[in-house]
Each structure stands twice: as structure tokens, then as C-alpha cells.
mmCIF file of N, CA and C in Angstrom:
data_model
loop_
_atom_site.group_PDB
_atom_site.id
_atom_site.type_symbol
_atom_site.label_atom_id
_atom_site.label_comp_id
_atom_site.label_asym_id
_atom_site.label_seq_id
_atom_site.Cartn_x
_atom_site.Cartn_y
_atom_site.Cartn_z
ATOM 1 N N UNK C 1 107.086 74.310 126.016
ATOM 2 C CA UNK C 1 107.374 74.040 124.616
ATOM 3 C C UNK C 1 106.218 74.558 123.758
ATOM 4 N N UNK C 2 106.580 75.484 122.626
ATOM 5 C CA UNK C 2 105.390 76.139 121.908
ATOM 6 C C UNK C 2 104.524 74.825 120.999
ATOM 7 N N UNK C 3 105.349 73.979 120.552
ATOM 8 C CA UNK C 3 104.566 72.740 119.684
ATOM 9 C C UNK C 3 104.053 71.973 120.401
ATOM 10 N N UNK C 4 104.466 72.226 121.848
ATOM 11 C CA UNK C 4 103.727 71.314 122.565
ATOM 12 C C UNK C 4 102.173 71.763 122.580
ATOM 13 N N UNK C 5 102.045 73.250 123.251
ATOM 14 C CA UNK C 5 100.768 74.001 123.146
ATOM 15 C C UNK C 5 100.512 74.135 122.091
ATOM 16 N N UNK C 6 100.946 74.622 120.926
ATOM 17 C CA UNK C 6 99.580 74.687 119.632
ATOM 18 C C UNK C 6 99.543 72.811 119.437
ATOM 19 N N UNK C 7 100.018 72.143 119.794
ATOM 20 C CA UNK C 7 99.127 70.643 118.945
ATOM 21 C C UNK C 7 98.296 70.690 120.822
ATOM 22 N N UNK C 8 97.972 71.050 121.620
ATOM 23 C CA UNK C 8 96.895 70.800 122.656
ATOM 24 C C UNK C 8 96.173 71.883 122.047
ATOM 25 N N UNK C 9 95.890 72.745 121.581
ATOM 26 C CA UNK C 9 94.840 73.847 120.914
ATOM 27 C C UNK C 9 94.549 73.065 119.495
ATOM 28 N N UNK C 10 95.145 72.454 118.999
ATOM 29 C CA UNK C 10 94.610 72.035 117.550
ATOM 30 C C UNK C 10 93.967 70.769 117.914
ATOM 31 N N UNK C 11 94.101 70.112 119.133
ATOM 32 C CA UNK C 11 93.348 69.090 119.455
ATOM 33 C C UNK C 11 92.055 69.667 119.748
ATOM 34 N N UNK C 12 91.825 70.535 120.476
ATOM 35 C CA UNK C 12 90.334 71.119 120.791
ATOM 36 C C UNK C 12 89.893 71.780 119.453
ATOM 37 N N UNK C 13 90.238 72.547 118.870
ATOM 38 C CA UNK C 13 89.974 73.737 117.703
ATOM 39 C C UNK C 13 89.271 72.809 116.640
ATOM 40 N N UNK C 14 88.326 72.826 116.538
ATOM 41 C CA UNK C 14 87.828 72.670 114.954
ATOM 42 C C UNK C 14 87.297 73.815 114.126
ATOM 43 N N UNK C 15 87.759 74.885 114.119
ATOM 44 C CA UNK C 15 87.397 75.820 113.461
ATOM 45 C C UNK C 15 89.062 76.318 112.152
ATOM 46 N N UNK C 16 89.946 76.455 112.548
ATOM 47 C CA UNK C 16 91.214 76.729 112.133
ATOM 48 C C UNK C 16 91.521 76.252 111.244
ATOM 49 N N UNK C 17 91.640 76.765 109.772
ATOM 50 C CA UNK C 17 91.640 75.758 109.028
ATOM 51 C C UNK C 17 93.143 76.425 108.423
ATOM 52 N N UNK C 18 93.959 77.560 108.218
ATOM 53 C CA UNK C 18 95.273 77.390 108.789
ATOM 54 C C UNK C 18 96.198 77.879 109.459
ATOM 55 N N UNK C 19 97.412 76.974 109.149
ATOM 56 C CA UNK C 19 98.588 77.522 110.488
ATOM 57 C C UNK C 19 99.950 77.788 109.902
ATOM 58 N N UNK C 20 100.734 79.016 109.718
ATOM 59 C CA UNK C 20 101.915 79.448 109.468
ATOM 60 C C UNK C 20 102.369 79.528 110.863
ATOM 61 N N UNK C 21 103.832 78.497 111.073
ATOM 62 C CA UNK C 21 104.485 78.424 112.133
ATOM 63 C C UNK C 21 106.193 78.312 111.519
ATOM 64 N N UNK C 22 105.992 78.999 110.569
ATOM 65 C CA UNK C 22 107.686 78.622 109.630
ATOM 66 C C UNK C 22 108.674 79.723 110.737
ATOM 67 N N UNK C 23 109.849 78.844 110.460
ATOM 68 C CA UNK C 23 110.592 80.071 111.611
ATOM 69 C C UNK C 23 110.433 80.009 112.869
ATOM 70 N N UNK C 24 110.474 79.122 113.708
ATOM 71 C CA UNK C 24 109.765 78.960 115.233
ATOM 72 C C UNK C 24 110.629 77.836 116.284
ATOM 73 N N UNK C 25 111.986 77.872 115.332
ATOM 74 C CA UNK C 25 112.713 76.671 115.520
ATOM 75 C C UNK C 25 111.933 75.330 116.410
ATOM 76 N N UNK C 26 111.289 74.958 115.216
ATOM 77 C CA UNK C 26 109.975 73.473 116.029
ATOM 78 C C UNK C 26 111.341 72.603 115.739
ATOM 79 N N UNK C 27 111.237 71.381 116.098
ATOM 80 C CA UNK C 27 112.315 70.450 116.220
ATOM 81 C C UNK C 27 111.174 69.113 115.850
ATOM 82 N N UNK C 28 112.043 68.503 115.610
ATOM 83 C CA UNK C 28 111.507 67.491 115.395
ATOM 84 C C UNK C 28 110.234 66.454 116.397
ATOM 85 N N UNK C 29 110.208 66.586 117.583
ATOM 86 C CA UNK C 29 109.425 66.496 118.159
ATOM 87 C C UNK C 29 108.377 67.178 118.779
ATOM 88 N N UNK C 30 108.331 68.386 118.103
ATOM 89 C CA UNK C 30 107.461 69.218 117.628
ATOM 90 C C UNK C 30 106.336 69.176 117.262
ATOM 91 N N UNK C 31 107.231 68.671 115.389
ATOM 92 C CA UNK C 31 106.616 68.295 114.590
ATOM 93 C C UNK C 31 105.631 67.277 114.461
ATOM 94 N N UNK C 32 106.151 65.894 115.691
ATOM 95 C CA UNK C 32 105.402 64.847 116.385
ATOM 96 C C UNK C 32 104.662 65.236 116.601
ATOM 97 N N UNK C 33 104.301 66.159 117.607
ATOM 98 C CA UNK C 33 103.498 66.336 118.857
ATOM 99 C C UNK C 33 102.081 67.109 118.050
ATOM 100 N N UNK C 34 102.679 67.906 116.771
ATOM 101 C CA UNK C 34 101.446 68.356 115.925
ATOM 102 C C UNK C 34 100.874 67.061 115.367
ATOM 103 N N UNK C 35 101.573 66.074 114.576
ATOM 104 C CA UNK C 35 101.025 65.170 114.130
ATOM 105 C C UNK C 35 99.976 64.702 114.717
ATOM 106 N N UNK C 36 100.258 64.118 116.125
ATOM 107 C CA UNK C 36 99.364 63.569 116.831
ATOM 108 C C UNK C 36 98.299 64.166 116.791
ATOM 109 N N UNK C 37 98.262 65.607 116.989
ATOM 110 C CA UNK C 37 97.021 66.291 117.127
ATOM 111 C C UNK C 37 96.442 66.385 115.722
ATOM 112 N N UNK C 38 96.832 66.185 114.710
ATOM 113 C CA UNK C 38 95.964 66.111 113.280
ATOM 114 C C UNK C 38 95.313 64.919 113.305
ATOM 115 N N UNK C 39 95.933 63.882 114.161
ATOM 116 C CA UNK C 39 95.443 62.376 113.935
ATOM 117 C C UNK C 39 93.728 62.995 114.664
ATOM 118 N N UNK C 40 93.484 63.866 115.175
ATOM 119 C CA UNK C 40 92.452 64.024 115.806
ATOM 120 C C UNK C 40 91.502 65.288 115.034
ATOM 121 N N UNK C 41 92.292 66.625 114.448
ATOM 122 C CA UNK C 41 91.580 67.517 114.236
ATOM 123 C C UNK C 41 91.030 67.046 112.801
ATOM 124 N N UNK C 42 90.083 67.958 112.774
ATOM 125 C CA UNK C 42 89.324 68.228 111.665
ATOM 126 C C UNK C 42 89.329 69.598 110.445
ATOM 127 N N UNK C 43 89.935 70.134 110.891
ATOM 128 C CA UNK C 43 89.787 71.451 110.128
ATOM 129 C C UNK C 43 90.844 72.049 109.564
ATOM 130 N N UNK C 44 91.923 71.506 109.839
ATOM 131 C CA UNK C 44 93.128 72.382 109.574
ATOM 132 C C UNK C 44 93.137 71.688 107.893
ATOM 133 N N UNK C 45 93.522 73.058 107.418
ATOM 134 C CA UNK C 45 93.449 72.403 105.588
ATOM 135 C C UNK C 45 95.133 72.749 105.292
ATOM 136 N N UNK C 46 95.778 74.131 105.915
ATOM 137 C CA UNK C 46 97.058 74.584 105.408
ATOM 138 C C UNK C 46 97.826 74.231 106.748
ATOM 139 N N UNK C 47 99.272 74.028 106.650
ATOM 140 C CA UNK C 47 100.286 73.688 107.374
ATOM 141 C C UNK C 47 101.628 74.126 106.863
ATOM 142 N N UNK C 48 102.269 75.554 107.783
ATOM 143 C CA UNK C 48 103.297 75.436 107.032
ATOM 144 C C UNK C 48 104.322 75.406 108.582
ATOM 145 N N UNK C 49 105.164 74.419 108.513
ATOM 146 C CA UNK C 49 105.973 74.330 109.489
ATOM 147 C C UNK C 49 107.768 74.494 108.166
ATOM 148 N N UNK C 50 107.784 75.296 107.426
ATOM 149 C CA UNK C 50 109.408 75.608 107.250
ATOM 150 C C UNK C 50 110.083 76.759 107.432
ATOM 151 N N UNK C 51 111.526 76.260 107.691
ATOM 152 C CA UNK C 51 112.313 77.173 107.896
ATOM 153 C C UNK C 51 112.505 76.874 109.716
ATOM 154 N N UNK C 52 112.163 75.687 109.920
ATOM 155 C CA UNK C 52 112.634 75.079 111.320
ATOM 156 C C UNK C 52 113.757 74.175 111.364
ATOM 157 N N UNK C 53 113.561 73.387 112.542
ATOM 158 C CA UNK C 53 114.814 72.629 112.271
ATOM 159 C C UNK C 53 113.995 70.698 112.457
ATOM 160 N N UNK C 54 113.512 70.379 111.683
ATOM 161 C CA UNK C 54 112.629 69.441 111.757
ATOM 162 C C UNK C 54 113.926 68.303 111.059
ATOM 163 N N UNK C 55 113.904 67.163 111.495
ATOM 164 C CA UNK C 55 114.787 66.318 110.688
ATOM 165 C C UNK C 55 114.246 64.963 110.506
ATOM 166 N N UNK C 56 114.592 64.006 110.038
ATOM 167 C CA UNK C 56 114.406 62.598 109.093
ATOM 168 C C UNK C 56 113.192 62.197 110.461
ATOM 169 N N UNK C 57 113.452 61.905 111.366
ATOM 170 C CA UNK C 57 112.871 61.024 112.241
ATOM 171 C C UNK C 57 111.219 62.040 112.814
ATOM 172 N N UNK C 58 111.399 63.082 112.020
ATOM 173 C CA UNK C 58 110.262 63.973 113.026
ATOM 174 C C UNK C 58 109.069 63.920 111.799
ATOM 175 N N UNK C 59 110.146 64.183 110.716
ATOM 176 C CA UNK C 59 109.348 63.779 108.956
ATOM 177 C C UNK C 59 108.330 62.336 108.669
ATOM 178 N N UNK C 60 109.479 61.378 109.068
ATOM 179 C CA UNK C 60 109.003 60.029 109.341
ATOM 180 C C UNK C 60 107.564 60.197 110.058
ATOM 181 N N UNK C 61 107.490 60.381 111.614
ATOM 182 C CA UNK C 61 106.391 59.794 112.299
ATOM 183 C C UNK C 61 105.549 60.556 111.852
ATOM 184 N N UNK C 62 105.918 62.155 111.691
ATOM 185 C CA UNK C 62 104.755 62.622 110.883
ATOM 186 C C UNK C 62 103.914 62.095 109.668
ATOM 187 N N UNK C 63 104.515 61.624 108.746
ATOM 188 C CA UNK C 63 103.831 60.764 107.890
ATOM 189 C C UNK C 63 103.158 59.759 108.337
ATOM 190 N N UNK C 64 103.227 59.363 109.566
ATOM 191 C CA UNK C 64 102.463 58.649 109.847
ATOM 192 C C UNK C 64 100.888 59.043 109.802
ATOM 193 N N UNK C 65 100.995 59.915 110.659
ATOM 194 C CA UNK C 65 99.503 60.918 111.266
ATOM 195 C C UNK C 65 99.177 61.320 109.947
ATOM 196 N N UNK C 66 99.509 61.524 108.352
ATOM 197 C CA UNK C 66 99.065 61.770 107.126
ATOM 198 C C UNK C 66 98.141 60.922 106.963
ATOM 199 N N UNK C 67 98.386 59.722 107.096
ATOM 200 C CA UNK C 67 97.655 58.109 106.690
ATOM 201 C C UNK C 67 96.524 58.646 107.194
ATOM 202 N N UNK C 68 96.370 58.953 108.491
ATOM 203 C CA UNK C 68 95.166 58.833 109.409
ATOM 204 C C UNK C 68 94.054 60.679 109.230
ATOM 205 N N UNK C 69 94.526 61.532 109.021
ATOM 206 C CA UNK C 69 94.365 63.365 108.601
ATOM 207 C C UNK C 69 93.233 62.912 107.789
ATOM 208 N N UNK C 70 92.426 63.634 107.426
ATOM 209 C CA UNK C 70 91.579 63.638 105.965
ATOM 210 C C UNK C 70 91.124 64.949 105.483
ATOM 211 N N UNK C 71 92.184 65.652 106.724
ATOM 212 C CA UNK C 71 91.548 67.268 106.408
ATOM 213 C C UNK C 71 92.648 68.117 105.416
ATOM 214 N N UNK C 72 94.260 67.796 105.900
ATOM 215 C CA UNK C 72 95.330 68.585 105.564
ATOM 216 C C UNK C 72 94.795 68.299 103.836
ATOM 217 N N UNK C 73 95.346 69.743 103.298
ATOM 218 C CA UNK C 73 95.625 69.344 102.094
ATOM 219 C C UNK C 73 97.298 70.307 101.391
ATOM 220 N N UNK C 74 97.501 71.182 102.211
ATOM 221 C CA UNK C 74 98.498 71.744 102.106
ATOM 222 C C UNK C 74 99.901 71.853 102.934
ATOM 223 N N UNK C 75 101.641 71.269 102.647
ATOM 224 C CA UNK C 75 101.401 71.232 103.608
ATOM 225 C C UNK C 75 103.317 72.028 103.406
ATOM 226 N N UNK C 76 103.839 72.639 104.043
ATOM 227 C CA UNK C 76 105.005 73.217 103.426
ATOM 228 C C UNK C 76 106.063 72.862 104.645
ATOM 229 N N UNK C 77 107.241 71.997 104.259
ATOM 230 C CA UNK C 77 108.071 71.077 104.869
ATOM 231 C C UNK C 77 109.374 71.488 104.646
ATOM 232 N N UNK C 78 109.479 72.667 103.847
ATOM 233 C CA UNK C 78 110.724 73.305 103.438
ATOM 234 C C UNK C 78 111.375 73.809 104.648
ATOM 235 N N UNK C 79 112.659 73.594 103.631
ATOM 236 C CA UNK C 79 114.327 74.884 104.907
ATOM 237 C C UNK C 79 114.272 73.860 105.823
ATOM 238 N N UNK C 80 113.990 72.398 105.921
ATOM 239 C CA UNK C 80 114.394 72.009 107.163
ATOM 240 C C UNK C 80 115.451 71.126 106.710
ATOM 241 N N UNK C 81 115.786 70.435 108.248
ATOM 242 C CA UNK C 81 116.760 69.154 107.846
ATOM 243 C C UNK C 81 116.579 67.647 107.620
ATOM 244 N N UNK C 82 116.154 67.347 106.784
ATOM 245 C CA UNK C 82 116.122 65.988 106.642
ATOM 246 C C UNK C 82 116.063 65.776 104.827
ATOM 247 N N UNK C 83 116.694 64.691 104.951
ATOM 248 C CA UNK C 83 116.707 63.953 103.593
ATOM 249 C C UNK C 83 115.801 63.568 102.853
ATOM 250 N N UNK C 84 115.936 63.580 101.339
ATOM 251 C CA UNK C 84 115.589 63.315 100.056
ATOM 252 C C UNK C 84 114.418 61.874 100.400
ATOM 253 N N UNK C 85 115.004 60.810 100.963
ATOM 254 C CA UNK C 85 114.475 59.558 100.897
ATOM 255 C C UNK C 85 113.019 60.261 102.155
ATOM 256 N N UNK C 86 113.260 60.771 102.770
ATOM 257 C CA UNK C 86 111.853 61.110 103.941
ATOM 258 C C UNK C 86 110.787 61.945 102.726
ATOM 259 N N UNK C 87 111.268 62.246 101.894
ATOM 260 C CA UNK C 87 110.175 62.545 101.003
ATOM 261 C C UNK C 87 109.047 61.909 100.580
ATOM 262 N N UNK C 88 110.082 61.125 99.952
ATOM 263 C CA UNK C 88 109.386 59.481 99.294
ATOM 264 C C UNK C 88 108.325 59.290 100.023
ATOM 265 N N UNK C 89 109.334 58.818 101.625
ATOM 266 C CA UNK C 89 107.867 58.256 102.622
ATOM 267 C C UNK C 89 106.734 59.222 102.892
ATOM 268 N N UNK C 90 107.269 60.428 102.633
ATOM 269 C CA UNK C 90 105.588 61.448 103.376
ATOM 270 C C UNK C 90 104.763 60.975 101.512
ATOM 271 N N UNK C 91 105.603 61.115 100.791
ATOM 272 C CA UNK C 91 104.313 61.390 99.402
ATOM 273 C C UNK C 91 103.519 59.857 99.173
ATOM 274 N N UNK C 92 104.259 59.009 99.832
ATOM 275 C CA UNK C 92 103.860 57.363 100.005
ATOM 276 C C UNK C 92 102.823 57.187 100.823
ATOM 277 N N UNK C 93 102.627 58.288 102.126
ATOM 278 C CA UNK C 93 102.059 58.253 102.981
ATOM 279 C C UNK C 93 100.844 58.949 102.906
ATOM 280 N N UNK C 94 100.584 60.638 101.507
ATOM 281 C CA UNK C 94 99.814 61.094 101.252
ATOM 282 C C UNK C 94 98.988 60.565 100.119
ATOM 283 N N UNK C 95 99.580 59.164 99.265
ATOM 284 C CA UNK C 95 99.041 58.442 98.561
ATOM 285 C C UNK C 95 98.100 57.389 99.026
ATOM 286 N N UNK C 96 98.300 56.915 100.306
ATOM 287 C CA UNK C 96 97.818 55.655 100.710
ATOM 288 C C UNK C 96 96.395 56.192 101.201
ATOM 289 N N UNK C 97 96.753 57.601 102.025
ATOM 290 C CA UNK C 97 94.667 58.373 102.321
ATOM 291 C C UNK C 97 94.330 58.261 101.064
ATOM 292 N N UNK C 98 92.772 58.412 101.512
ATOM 293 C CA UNK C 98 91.895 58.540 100.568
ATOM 294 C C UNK C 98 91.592 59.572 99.986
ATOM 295 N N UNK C 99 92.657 61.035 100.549
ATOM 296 C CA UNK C 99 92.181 62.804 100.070
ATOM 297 C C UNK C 99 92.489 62.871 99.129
ATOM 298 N N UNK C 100 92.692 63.671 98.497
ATOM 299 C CA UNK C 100 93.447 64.755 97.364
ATOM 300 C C UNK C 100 93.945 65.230 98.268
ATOM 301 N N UNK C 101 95.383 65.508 97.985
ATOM 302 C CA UNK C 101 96.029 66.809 98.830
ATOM 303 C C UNK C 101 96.492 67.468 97.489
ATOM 304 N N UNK C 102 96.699 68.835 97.870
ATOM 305 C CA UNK C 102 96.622 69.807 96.664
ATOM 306 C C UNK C 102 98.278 70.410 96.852
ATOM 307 N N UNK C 103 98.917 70.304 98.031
ATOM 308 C CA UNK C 103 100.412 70.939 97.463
ATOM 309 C C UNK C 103 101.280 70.104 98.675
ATOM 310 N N UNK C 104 102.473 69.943 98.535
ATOM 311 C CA UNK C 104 103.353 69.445 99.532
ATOM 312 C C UNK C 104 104.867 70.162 98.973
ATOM 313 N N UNK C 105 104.602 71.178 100.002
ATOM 314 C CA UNK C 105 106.011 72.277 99.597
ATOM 315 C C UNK C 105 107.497 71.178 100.515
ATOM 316 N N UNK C 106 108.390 70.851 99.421
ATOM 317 C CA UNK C 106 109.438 70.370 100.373
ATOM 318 C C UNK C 106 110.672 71.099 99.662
#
């Protein structure tokens, strides 16, 4: 699984600060499996995972790993599948850190 290997390289990498992966059909547990690894990296500032097939539940846990990030500040969520209300929760979720984040493409 390719999201499996780049979130085990973004767990080691602190240099990378970003990643265009739009188009790569990531799936929603993918999208997890990067999260997790932001809960750890340091460096990544840009993120663009659209134009996959990411949906409500992959959006969700990802917002989780936002809370915990202090690095992302960009992050592009477009062309995928999931709903209006998973918005809410990621911009709920980029409110509650303590960063500035500077764009959230959805």
C-alpha cells in the first residue's frame, strides 16, 4: 500500500516540508495511516492529498491527528468524497491547535 509507505517515511523524515500526492487513489485509510504519522512528524508544512477517493470516516480521524500536528499549515482535501458536515469537524479541529494554519483547500 503506497500510504502505507509514505506515512512510514514521514515518520522518520524531518526534513520534508511538502507533499503533493493528489491523484494516487489514497482511500480513506490512507489518509489515516498519514495522519498518524503527522501525529509524529515535524516538518511537513504543505499537504495535498486531492483528487483521491478519501471519504467522511478517513476526513474524521484525520482531524483528529490536526489537534495533535503543529507543523501542517496547508492542507488541500479537494475532489474527494465526503460531506459538507466533515468540514465543520476538520476546521473545528484546526481551531482547537494552537497554529495558524494558512489554507485548507476543500
Amino acid at each position: 500500500d503506497g500510504a502505507a509507505a509514505i506515512s512510514e517515511c514521514l515518520k522518520k523524515n524531518n526534513t520534508l516540508q511538502e507533499l503533493k500526492i493528489s491523484e494516487n487513489d489514497i482511500t480513506s485509510s490512507g489518509l489515516i495511516k498519514i495522519g498518524e504519522a503527522l501525529q509524529i512528524n515535524t516538518s511537513l508544512q504543505i499537504l495535498d492529498v486531492s483528487y483521491n477517493r478519501i471519504s467522511d470516516d478517513g476526513v474524521m480521524a484525520f482531524s483528529e491527528s490536526l489537534k495533535i500536528n503543529s507543523t501542517l499549515r496547508n492542507l488541500s482535501l479537494s475532489w474527494n468524497s465526503f460531506y459538507h458536515l466533515v468540514v465543520d469537524v476538520t476546521n473545528q479541529s484546526l481551531n482547537m491547535s494552537t497554529k495558524q494554519f494558512g489554507d485548507i483547500g476543500i
